[in-house]
Coordinates of C-alpha atoms in Angstrom, one line a residue:
X1 CA 83.5 102.5 77.9
X2 CA 87.1 102.2 79.1
X3 CA 89.9 104.2 77.4
X4 CA 93.4 105.3 78.2
X5 CA 93.8 108.9 79.3
X6 CA 96.7 111.3 79.1
X7 CA 97.9 114.5 80.6
X8 CA 95.5 116.4 78.4
X9 CA 92.6 114.9 80.6
X10 CA 94.3 116.2 83.9
X11 CA 91.3 118.2 85.1
X12 CA 88.8 115.3 84.5
X13 CA 91.1 112.7 86.1
X14 CA 91.6 115.2 89.1
X15 CA 87.9 115.7 89.5
X16 CA 87.2 112.0 89.9
X17 CA 90.2 111.5 92.3
X18 CA 89.5 114.4 94.5
X19 CA 85.6 113.7 94.7
X20 CA 86.1 110.0 95.5
X21 CA 89.0 110.6 97.9
X22 CA 86.5 112.4 100.2
X23 CA 85.5 108.9 101.4
X24 CA 89.0 108.7 103.1
X25 CA 88.6 111.9 105.0
X26 CA 88.4 110.9 108.7
X27 CA 89.6 107.4 107.9
X28 CA 93.2 108.1 107.1
X29 CA 95.2 110.1 109.7
X30 CA 94.8 113.9 109.7
X31 CA 98.4 114.4 109.2
X32 CA 98.2 112.6 106.0
X33 CA 95.0 114.2 104.7
X34 CA 95.1 117.5 102.5
X35 CA 92.6 119.2 100.3
X36 CA 92.5 118.7 97.5
X37 CA 93.7 115.3 98.0
X38 CA 95.8 115.2 94.8
X39 CA 97.2 118.3 93.2
X40 CA 97.7 118.8 89.5
X41 CA 101.4 118.7 89.7
X42 CA 101.3 115.5 91.6
X43 CA 99.3 113.8 88.7
X44 CA 101.6 115.3 86.1
X45 CA 104.5 113.6 88.1
X46 CA 102.7 110.4 88.1
X47 CA 102.4 110.4 84.3
X48 CA 105.9 111.4 84.0
X49 CA 106.9 108.5 86.2
X50 CA 105.2 106.0 83.8
X51 CA 101.8 105.8 85.4
X52 CA 99.2 105.0 82.6
X53 CA 95.7 106.0 83.5
X54 CA 92.5 104.5 82.3
X55 CA 89.1 105.9 82.7
X56 CA 85.5 104.7 82.6
X57 CA 83.1 106.8 80.7
X58 CA 79.4 106.7 81.3
X59 CA 76.9 108.9 79.4
X60 CA 80.1 110.7 77.9
X61 CA 81.2 111.6 81.5
X62 CA 84.5 110.4 83.2
X63 CA 83.2 108.6 86.2
X64 CA 86.0 106.2 87.2
X65 CA 89.9 106.1 86.9
X66 CA 92.4 103.4 87.5
X67 CA 96.1 103.4 86.6
X68 CA 99.0 101.0 86.3
X69 CA 102.7 101.4 86.5
X70 CA 105.1 98.8 85.3
X71 CA 108.1 98.6 87.5
X72 CA 110.9 96.2 87.4
X73 CA 109.1 92.7 87.9
X74 CA 105.7 93.9 89.1
X75 CA 102.7 96.1 88.0
X76 CA 101.3 98.6 90.5
X77 CA 97.7 99.4 90.5
X78 CA 97.6 103.1 91.1
X79 CA 94.9 105.7 91.7
X80 CA 91.7 103.7 91.7
X81 CA 88.7 106.1 92.1
X82 CA 85.2 106.3 91.2
X83 CA 82.9 109.3 91.5
X84 CA 80.9 109.1 94.8
X85 CA 77.6 109.0 92.9
X86 CA 78.7 106.1 90.8
X87 CA 80.4 103.9 93.6
X88 CA 79.2 100.4 94.0
X89 CA 77.8 100.3 90.5
X90 CA 80.5 97.8 89.0
X91 CA 82.8 100.6 87.6
X92 CA 85.9 99.8 89.8
X93 CA 85.3 96.1 88.9
X94 CA 85.2 96.9 85.2
X95 CA 88.3 98.9 85.3
X96 CA 90.2 96.2 87.4
X97 CA 89.2 93.6 84.9
X98 CA 90.5 95.7 82.1
X99 CA 93.8 96.1 83.7
X100 CA 93.9 92.5 84.4
X101 CA 93.7 91.9 80.7
X102 CA 96.5 94.3 79.5
X103 CA 98.8 93.5 82.5
X104 CA 102.1 92.0 81.5
X105 CA 103.5 91.0 84.8
X106 CA 102.8 88.0 86.9
X107 CA 102.8 90.2 90.2
X108 CA 100.3 92.8 90.7
X109 CA 100.4 95.0 93.8
X110 CA 98.1 97.5 95.1
X111 CA 98.7 99.8 98.1
X112 CA 95.8 101.5 100.2
X113 CA 95.2 103.0 103.5
X114 CA 95.1 100.3 106.3
X115 CA 91.8 101.7 107.8
X116 CA 90.1 101.6 104.4
X117 CA 88.4 98.4 105.0
X118 CA 86.1 98.7 102.0
X119 CA 89.1 99.2 99.6
X120 CA 90.8 96.1 101.1
X121 CA 87.8 93.8 100.8
X122 CA 87.3 95.1 97.2
X123 CA 90.7 93.9 96.1
X124 CA 90.6 90.7 98.2
X125 CA 87.4 89.9 96.3
X126 CA 89.5 89.7 93.1
X127 CA 92.2 87.5 94.5
X128 CA 94.6 90.1 96.2
X129 CA 96.2 88.8 99.4
X130 CA 97.0 91.3 102.2
X131 CA 100.6 91.4 103.0
X132 CA 102.1 91.5 106.5
X133 CA 103.2 94.9 108.1
X134 CA 106.8 93.9 107.4
X135 CA 106.2 92.8 104.0
X136 CA 104.1 96.0 103.2
X137 CA 107.0 98.1 104.5
X138 CA 109.4 96.5 102.3
X139 CA 107.1 96.6 99.2
X140 CA 106.2 100.2 99.8
X141 CA 109.9 101.2 100.2
X142 CA 110.9 99.3 97.0
X143 CA 108.1 100.3 94.7
X144 CA 106.5 103.5 95.9
X145 CA 107.7 106.8 96.7
X146 CA 105.6 107.8 99.7
X147 CA 106.3 109.5 103.2
X148 CA 107.1 107.4 106.2
X149 CA 103.9 108.5 107.6
X150 CA 101.9 107.1 104.8
X151 CA 103.9 104.0 104.9
X152 CA 102.9 103.6 108.6
X153 CA 99.4 103.7 107.7
X154 CA 99.2 101.7 104.4
X155 CA 98.8 98.1 103.5
X156 CA 99.9 96.3 100.3
X157 CA 98.0 93.6 98.7
X158 CA 99.5 91.1 96.1
X159 CA 97.9 89.1 93.4
X160 CA 100.0 86.5 91.5
X161 CA 98.8 85.4 88.0
X162 CA 100.5 83.1 85.7
X163 CA 101.0 84.8 82.4

């Protein structure tokens, strides 16, 4: 079951994000890694900046999350994570398909770590196309508020849909 979550669900959302993000440890540069991966204040800030979070519950437990943020002429996919134990069981696909259904923009963008090959392949499976380094830098600077170190190590994928 997929439902929208709010700030009142911060601890459950953070648990999913920080558990799943452990897969990135050793993949992303050490100077971009910290534990926990996401802090409570960072997630509050994301909500305050218009990120809407959706969660997948299984057996009454939040096991996956994925957010969207509508900005200007695009929709960003934000913070897509599934608990380690539930990965590769279709939860990410279900969340992404749900976001496709509620999306109001023709352009969907998602950013991820350049060396997270599994994440890139996941999005490509659903019609996202990896952007060049130059395009990635332009898009990250335009739509995201992240450090230059993170920009150096990230990639943006785009999906166009006729609405």
